[in-house]
Coordinates of C-alpha atoms and ligand atoms in Angstrom, one line a residue:
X1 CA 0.0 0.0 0.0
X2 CA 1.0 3.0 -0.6
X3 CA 0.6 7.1 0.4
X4 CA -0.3 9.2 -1.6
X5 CA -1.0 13.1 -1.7
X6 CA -3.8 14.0 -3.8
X7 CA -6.1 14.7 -1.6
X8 CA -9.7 16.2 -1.9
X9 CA -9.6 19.3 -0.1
X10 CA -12.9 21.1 0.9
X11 CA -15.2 19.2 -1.4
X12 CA -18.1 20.9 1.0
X13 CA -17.9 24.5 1.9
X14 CA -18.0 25.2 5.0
X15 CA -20.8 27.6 7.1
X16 CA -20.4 30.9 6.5
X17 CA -19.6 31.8 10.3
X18 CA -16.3 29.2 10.1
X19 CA -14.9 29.7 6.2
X20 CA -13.1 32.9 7.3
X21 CA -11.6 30.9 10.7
X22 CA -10.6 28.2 8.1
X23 CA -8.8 31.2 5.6
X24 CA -6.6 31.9 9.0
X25 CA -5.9 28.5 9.4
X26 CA -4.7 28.0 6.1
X27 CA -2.7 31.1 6.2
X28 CA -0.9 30.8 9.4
X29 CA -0.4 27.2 8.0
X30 CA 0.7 27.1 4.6
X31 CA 1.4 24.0 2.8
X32 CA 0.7 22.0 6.5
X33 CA -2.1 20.0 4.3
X34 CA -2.6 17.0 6.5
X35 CA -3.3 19.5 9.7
X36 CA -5.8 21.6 7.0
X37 CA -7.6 18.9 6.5
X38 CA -8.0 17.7 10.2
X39 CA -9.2 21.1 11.2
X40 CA -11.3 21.5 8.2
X41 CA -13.4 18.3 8.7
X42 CA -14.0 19.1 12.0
X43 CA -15.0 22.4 11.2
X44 CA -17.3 20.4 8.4
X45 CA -19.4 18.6 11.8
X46 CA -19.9 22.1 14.4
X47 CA -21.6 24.1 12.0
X48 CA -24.6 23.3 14.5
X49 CA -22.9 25.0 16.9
X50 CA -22.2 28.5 15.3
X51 CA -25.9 29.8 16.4
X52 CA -26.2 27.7 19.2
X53 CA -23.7 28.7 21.5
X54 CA -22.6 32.2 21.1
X55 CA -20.6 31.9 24.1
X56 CA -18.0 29.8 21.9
X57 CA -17.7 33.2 19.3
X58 CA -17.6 35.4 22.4
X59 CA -14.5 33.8 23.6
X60 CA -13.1 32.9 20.1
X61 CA -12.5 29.2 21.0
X62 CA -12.3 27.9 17.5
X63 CA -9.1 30.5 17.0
X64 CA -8.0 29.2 20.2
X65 CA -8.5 25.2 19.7
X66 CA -6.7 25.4 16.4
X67 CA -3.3 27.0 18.0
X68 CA -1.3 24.4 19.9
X69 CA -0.8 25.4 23.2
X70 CA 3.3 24.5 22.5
X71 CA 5.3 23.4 19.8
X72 CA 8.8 22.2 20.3
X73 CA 10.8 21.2 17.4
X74 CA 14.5 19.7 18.1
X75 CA 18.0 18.0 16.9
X76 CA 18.6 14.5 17.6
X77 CA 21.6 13.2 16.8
X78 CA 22.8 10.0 17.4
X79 CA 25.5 7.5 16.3
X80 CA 25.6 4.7 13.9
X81 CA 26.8 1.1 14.7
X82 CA 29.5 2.0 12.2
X83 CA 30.2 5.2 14.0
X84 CA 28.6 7.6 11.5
X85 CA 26.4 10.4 12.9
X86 CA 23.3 10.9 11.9
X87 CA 21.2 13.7 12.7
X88 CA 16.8 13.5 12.8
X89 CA 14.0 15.8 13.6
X90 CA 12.0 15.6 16.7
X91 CA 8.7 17.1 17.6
X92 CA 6.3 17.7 20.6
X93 CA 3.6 19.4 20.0
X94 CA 1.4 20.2 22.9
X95 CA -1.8 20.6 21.6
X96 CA -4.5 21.5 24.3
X97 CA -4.8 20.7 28.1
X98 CA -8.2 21.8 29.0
X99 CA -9.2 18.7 30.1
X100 CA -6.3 17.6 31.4
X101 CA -2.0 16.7 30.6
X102 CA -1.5 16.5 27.1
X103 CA -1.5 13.2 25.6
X104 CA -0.8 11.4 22.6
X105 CA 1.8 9.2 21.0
X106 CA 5.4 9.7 19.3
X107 CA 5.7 8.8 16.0
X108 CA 8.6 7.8 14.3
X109 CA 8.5 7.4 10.4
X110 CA 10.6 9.2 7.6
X111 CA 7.1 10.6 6.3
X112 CA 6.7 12.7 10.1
X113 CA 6.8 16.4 9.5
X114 CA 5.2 19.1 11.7
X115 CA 1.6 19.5 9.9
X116 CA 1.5 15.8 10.4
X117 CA 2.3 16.2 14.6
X118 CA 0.1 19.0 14.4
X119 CA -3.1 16.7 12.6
X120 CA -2.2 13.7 15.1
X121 CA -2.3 16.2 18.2
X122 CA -5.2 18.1 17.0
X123 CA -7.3 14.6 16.5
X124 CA -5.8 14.0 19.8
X125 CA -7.6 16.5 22.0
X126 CA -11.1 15.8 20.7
X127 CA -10.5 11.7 20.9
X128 CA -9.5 12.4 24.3
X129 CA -12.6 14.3 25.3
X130 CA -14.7 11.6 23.7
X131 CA -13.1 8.7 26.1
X132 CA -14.5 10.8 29.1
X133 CA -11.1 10.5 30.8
X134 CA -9.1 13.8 32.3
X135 CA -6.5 13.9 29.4
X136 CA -5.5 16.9 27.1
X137 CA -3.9 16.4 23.1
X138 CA -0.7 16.1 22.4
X139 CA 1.3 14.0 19.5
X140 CA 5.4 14.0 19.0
X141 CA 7.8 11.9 16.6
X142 CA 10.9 12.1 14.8
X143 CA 11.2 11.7 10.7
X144 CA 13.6 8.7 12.0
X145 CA 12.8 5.5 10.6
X146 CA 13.8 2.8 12.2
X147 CA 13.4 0.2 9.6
X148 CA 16.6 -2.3 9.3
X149 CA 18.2 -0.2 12.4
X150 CA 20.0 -2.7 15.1
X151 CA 18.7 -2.9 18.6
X152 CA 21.9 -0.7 19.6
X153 CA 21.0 2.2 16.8
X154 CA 17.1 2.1 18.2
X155 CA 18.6 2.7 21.8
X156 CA 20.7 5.1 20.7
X157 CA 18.2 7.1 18.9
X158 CA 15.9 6.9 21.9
X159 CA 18.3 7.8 24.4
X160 CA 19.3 11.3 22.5
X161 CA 15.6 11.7 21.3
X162 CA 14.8 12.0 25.4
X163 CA 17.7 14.0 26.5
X164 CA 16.0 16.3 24.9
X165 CA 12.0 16.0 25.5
X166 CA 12.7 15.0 29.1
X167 CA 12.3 18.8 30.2
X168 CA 8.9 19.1 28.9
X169 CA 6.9 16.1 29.6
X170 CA 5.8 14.9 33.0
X171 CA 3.1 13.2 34.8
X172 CA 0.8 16.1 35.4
X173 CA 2.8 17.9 31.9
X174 CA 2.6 15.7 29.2
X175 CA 2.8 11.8 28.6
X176 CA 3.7 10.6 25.8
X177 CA 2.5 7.0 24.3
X178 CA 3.8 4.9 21.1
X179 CA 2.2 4.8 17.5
X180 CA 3.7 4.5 14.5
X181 CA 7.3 2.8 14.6
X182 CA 7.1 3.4 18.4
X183 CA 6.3 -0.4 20.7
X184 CA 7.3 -1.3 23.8
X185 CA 11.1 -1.8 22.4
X186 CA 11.0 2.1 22.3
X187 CA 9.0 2.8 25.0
X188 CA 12.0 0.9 27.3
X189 CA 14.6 3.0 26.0
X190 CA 13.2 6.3 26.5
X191 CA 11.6 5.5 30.1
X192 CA 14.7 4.1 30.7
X193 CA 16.7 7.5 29.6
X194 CA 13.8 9.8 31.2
X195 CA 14.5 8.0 34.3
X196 CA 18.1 8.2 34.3
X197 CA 18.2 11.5 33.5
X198 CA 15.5 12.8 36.1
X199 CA 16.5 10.3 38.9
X200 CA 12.7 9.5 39.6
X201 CA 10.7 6.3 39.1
X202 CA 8.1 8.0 37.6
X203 CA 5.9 5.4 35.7
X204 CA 3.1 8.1 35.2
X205 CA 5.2 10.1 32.9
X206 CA 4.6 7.4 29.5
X207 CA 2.1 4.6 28.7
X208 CA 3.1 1.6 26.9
X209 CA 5.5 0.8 29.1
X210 CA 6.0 -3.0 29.4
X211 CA 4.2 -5.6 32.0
X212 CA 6.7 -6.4 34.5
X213 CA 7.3 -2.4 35.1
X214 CA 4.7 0.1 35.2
X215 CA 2.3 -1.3 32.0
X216 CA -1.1 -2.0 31.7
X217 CA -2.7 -5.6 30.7
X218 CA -4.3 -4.8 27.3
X219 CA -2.6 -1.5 26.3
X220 CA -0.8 -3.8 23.2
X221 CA -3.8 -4.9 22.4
X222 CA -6.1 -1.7 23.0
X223 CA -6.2 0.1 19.6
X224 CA -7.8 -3.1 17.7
X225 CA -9.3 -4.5 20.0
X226 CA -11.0 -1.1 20.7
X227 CA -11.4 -0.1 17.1
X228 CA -13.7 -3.8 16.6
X229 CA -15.6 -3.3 19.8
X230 CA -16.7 -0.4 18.8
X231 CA -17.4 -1.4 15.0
X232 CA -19.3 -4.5 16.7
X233 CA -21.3 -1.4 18.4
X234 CA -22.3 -0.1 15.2
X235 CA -23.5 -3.4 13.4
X236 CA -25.3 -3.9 17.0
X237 CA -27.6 -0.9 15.3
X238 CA -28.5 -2.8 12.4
X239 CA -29.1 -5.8 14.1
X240 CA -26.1 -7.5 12.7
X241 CA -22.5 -9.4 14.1
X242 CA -19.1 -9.8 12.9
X243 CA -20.1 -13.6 12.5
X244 CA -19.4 -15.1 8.7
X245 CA -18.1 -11.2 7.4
X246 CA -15.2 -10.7 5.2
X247 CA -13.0 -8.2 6.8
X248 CA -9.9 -6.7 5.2
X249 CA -7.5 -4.6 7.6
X250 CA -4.8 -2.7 6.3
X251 CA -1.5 -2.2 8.0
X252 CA -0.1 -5.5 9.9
X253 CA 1.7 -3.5 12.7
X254 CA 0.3 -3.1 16.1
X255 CA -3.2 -1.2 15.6
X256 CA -3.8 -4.3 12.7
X257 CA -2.7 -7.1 14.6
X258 CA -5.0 -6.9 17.2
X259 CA -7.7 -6.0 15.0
X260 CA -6.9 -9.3 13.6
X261 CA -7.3 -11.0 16.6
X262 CA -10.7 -9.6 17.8
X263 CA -12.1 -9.8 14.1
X264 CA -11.5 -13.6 14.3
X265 CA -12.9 -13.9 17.8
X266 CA -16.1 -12.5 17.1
X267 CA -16.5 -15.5 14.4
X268 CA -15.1 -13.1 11.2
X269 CA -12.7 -14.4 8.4
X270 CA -10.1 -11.6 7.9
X271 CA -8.9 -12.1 4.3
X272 CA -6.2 -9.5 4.1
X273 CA -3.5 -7.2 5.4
X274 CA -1.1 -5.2 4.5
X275 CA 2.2 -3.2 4.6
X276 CA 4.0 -0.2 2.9
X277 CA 5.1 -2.7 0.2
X278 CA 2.3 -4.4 -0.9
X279 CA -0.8 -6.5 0.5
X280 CA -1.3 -10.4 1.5
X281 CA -4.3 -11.8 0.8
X282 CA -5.5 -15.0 2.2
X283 CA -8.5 -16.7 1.4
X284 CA -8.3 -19.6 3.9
X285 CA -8.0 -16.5 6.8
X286 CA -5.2 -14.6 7.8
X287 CA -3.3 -17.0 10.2
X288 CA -2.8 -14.7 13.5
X289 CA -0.3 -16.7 14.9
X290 CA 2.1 -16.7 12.1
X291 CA 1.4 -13.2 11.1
X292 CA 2.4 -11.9 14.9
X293 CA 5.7 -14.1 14.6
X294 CA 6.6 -12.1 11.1
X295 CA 6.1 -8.7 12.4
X296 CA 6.5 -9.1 16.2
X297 CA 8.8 -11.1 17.2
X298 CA 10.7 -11.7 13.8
X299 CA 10.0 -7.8 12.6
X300 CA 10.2 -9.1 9.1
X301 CA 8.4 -7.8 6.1
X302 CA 4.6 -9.9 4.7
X303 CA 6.8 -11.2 2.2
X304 CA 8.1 -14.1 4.7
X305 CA 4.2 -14.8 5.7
X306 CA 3.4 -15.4 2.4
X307 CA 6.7 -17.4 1.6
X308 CA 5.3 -20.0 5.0
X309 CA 1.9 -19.7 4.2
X310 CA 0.8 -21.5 0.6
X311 CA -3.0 -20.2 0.5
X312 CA -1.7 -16.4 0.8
X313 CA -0.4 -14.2 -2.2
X314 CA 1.5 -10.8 -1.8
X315 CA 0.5 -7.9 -4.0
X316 CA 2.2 -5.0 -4.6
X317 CA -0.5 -3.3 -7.9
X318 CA -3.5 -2.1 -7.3
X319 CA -4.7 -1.5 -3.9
X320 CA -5.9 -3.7 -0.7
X321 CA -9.3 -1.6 -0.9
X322 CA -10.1 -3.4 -4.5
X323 CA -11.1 -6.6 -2.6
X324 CA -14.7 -7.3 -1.8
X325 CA -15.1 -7.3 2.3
X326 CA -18.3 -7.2 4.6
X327 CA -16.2 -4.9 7.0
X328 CA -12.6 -2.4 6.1
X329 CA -10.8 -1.6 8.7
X330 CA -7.7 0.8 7.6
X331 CA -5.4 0.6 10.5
X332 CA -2.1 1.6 8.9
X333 CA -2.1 5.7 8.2
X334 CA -3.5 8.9 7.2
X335 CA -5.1 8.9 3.8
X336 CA -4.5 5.8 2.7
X337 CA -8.4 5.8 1.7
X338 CA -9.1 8.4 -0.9
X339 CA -12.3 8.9 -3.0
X340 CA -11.8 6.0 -5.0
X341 CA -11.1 3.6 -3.0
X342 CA -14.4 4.4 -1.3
X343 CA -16.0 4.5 -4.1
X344 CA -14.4 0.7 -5.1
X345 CA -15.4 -0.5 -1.9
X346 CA -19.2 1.0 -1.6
X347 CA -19.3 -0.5 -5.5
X348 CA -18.3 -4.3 -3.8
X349 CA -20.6 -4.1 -1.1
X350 CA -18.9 -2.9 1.7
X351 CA -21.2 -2.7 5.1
X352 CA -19.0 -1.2 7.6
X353 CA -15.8 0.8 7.7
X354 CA -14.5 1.5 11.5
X355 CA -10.8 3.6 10.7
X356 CA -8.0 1.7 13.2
X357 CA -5.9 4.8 11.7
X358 CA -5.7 8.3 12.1
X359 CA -7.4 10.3 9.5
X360 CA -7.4 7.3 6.8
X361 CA -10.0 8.5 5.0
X362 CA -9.9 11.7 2.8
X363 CA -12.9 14.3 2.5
X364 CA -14.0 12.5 -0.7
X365 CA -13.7 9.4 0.5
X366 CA -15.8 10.0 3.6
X367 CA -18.2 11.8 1.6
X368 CA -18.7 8.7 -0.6
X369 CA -19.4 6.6 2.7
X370 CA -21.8 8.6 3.9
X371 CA -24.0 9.0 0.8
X372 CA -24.0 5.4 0.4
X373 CA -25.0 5.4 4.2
X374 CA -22.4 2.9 5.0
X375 CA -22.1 2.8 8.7
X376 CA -18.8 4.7 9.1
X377 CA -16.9 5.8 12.1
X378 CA -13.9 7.9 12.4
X379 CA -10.9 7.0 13.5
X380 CA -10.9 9.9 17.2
X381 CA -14.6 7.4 17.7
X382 CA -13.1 4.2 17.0
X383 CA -9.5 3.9 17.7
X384 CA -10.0 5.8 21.0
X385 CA -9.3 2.3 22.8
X386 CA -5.7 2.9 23.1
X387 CA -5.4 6.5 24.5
X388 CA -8.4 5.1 27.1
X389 CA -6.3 2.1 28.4
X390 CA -3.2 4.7 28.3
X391 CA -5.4 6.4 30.9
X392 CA -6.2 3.5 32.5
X393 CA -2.7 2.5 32.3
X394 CA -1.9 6.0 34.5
X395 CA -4.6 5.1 36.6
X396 CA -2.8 2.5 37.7
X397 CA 0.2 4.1 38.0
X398 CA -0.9 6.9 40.4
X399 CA -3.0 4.3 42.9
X400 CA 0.3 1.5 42.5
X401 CA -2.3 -0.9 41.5
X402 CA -2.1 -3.5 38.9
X403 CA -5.3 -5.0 37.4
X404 CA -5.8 -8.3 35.5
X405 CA -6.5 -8.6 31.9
X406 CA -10.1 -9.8 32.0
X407 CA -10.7 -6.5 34.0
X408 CA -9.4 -4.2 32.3
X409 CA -10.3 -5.8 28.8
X410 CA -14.2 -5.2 30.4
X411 CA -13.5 -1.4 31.1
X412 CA -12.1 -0.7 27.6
X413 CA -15.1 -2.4 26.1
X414 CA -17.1 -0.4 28.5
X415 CA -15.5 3.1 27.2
X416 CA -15.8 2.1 23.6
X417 CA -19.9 1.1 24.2
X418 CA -19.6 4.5 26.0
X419 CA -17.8 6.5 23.1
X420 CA -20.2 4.9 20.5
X421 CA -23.4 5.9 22.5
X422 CA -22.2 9.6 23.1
X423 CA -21.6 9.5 19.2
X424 CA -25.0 8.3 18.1
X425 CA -27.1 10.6 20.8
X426 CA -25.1 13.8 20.1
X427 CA -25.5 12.8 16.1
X428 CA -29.4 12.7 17.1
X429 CA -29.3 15.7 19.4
X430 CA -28.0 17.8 16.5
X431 CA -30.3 16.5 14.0
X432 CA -28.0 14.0 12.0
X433 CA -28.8 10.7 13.0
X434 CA -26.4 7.5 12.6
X435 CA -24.0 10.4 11.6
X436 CA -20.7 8.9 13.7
X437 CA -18.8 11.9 12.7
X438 CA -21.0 14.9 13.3
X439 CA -21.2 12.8 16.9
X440 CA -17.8 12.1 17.4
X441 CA -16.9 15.5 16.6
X442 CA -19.4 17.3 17.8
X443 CA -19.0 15.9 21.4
X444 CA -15.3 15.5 21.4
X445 CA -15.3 19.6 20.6
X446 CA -17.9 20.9 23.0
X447 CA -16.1 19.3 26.2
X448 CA -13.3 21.0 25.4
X449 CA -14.8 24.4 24.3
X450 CA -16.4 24.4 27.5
X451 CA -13.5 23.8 29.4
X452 CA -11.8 26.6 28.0
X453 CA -14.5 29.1 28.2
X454 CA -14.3 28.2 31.8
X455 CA -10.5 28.5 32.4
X456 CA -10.4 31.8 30.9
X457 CA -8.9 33.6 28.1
X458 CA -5.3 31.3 28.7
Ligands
LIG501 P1 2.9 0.3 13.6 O1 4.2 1.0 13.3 O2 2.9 -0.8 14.5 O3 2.3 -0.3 12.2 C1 2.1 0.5 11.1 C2 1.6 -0.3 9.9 O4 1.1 0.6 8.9 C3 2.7 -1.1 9.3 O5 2.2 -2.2 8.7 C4 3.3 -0.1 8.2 O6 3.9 -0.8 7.2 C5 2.0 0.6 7.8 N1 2.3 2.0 7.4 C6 2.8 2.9 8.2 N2 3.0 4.1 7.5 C7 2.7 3.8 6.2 C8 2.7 4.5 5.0 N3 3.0 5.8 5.0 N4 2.2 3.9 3.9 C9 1.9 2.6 4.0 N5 1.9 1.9 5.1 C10 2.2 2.4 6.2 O7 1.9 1.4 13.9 P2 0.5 1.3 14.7 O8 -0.2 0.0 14.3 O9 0.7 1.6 16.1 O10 -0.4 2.5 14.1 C11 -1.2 2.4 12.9 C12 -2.2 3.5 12.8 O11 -3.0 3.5 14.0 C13 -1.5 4.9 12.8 O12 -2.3 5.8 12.0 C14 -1.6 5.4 14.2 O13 -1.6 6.8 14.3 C15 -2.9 4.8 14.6 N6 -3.2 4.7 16.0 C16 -2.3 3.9 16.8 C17 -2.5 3.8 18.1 C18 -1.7 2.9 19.0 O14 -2.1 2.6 20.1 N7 -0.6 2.3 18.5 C19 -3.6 4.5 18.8 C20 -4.5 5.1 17.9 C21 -4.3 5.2 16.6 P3 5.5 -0.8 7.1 O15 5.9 -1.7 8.2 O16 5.8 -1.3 5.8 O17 5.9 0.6 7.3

């Protein structure tokens, strides 16, 4: 699969009260497309809020929301196992903390620039909202990729990645998580650095941290599982299960894996996956346990499943969207579903599309879903199961408790039941029924409007 960058811009207009806030975004942002876009499909869903709540004007929270709070922008060098030095880009942006310390992953991918930060960490704050817990938005990565790097040059990297963002973050500051490129291999290293650095044990400070010190049960597995417990939500509505559907899933990293897994639970047959190379399909079912021993343990490319596994075939022309599914679920990145894609998959029957992924779906593309009235859900609805076990993960941290899997796997199913009821009834409330995003959007934005008309002009 592959990125590319012609996306659909502003295929609706806007209201007339937000088009001249979305003209300042765009000029105090030039060329930052991917954070455009994030702010302008937002903008898009609280058109019912223009009239409605003319506190929101009166305190110009819309300018507000769409400045990060902080954006911090640094050198990280680091050596080479051959003794080169290399030097990569690192970012924090700290997005909003009305609701609580900013929070969101690091990123690290060759792709990461600041409009991308800036998209993840303004997603962030409204995702956040929607999982009810006290967390603000934040997102942070480096244009490092650490594909075909040894263990030493990942350590490395992560060690002098810290040694700088160690003097902003904090448990009551900022706490950072993984995402792209980032697991619990990178998580060790820079907890490890942070706490060598700082001399405290402060587990509170990052989430993903692994089992034996400071981690959650079920953050690994949060994002899928999360992002199929709350599509299993959504084709509750219509009377329908994940029993006997097709499902494709993009991406075979962490968010897809576990996706994977709780597809195949719930009685589905997941068909395909895919990476930045090409996709695997696999009529017989994608076999979990060989897939996790490719790209976890192994961290090899699909290639080797397919080499192990006779019923699959690797393809790297055309696109992982062209095969007829039941249910799509993009969990590898943003805009990897454009216009047609959607339109390929609405034209093969497609029922349900539940983004694992930030943003994966362009304006067009979304568009196309919703006339076809697909049930679709965005991905700050239904990939908020990671950031909530994060919290739950901090939870943890702050009452030195540690709580067994079964537990907490009930609690996230619990927020994403929650997260998909707030979504429909604010949908409802603002006259756009089964609409997940006006929902998702709509309620992510007004906790933290309200929030910040209450803190004050800060
Ligand atoms: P991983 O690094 O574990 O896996 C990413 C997967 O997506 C890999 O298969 C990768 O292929 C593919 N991919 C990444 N970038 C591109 C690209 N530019 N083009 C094509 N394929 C690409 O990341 P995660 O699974 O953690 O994250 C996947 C998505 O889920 C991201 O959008 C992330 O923001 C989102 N997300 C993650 C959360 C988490 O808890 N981890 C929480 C909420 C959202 P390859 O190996 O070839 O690069």
């Amino acid at each position: 699969m592959r990125q590319t960058n012609n996306v659909r811009l502003m295929t609706q207009a806007l209201h007339a009260d937000l088009q001249p806030m979305f003209e300042i975004v765009k000029q105090v942002n030039p060329g930052h497309q991917e954070f455009q876009q994030a702010v302008y499909e937002v903008m898009l869903s609280i058109a019912p809020l223009a009239g409605s709540r003319p506190e929101y004007a009166q305190w110009s929270i819309l300018k507000r929301i769409c400045e990060p709070e902080r954006q911090i922008i640094f050198r990280v060098p680091w050596v080479t196992d051959d003794g080169k030095v290399e030097i990569n880009r690192g970012y924090r942006v700290e997005f909003n903390s009305a609701l609580g310390p900013y929070k969101g992953g690091l990123r690290f991918h060759p792709s990461v620039n600041l409009s991308i930060i800036k998209f993840l960490g303004f997603e962030q704050t409204f995702k956040n909202s929607l999982t009810g817990m006290p967390i603000g938005g934040g997102k942070g990565g480096s244009n490092f990729d650490p594909k075909g790097k040894s263990d030493a040059e990942i350590m490395r990297f992560c060690q002098s990645f810290m040694t700088e963002l160690y003097r902003h973050i904090g448990e009551y500051t900022d706490v950072p998580a993984g995402d792209i490129g980032v697991g619990g291999r990178e998580i060790g290293y820079l907890f490890g650095q942070y706490k060598r650095i700082t001399n405290r044990w402060e587990a509170g400070v990052i989430t993903g941290k692994g089992l034996t010190w400071g981690g959650a049960q079920v953050r690994t597995e949060a994002t899928g599982y999360g992002t199929v417990y709350f599509a299993q939500e959504m084709l509750a509505t219509r009377g329908d299960s994940f029993d006997g559907k097709r499902v494709v899933i993009s991406g075979s990293g962490n968010v897809a894996i576990y996706a994977v897994e709780k597809a195949q639970q719930f009685g589905a047959k997941v068909i395909a996956v895919s990476d930045s190379n090409g996709y695997v399909v696999d009529e017989a079912g994608i076999d979990l346990e060989l897939l996790k021993d490719v790209k976890e343990r192994r961290r090899e490319r699909l290639s080797a499943y397919v080499e192990e596994r006779p019923s699959a075939r690797l393809s790297v022309h055309g696109s992982i969207w062209d095969i007829p599914c039941d249910v799509a679920l993009p969990c590898a990145t943003q805009n990897e579903i454009l216009g047609h894609h959607a339109k390929k998959l609405v034209e093969n029957g497609v029922q349900l599309v539940a983004e694992g992924s930030n943003m994966p779906t362009d304006p067009e593309g979304i568009a196309i879903f919703q006339d076809a009235k697909i049930l679709y859900a965005p991905g700050k609805a239904s990939n908020a199961g990671g950031v909530a076990t994060s919290a739950l993960e901090m939870q943890q941290n702050a009452s030195r408790d540690s709580w067994s899997f079964e537990y907490t796997d009930n609690h996230l199913r619990g927020i994403m039941r929650g997260i998909h009821d707030t979504c429909i009834e604010t949908a409802e409330t603002y006259g756009q029924p089964g609409d997940y995003v006006a929902g998702a959007n709509l309620a992510g934005y007004i906790k933290v409007a309200d929030a910040m008309v209450a803190q004050g002009v800060i």
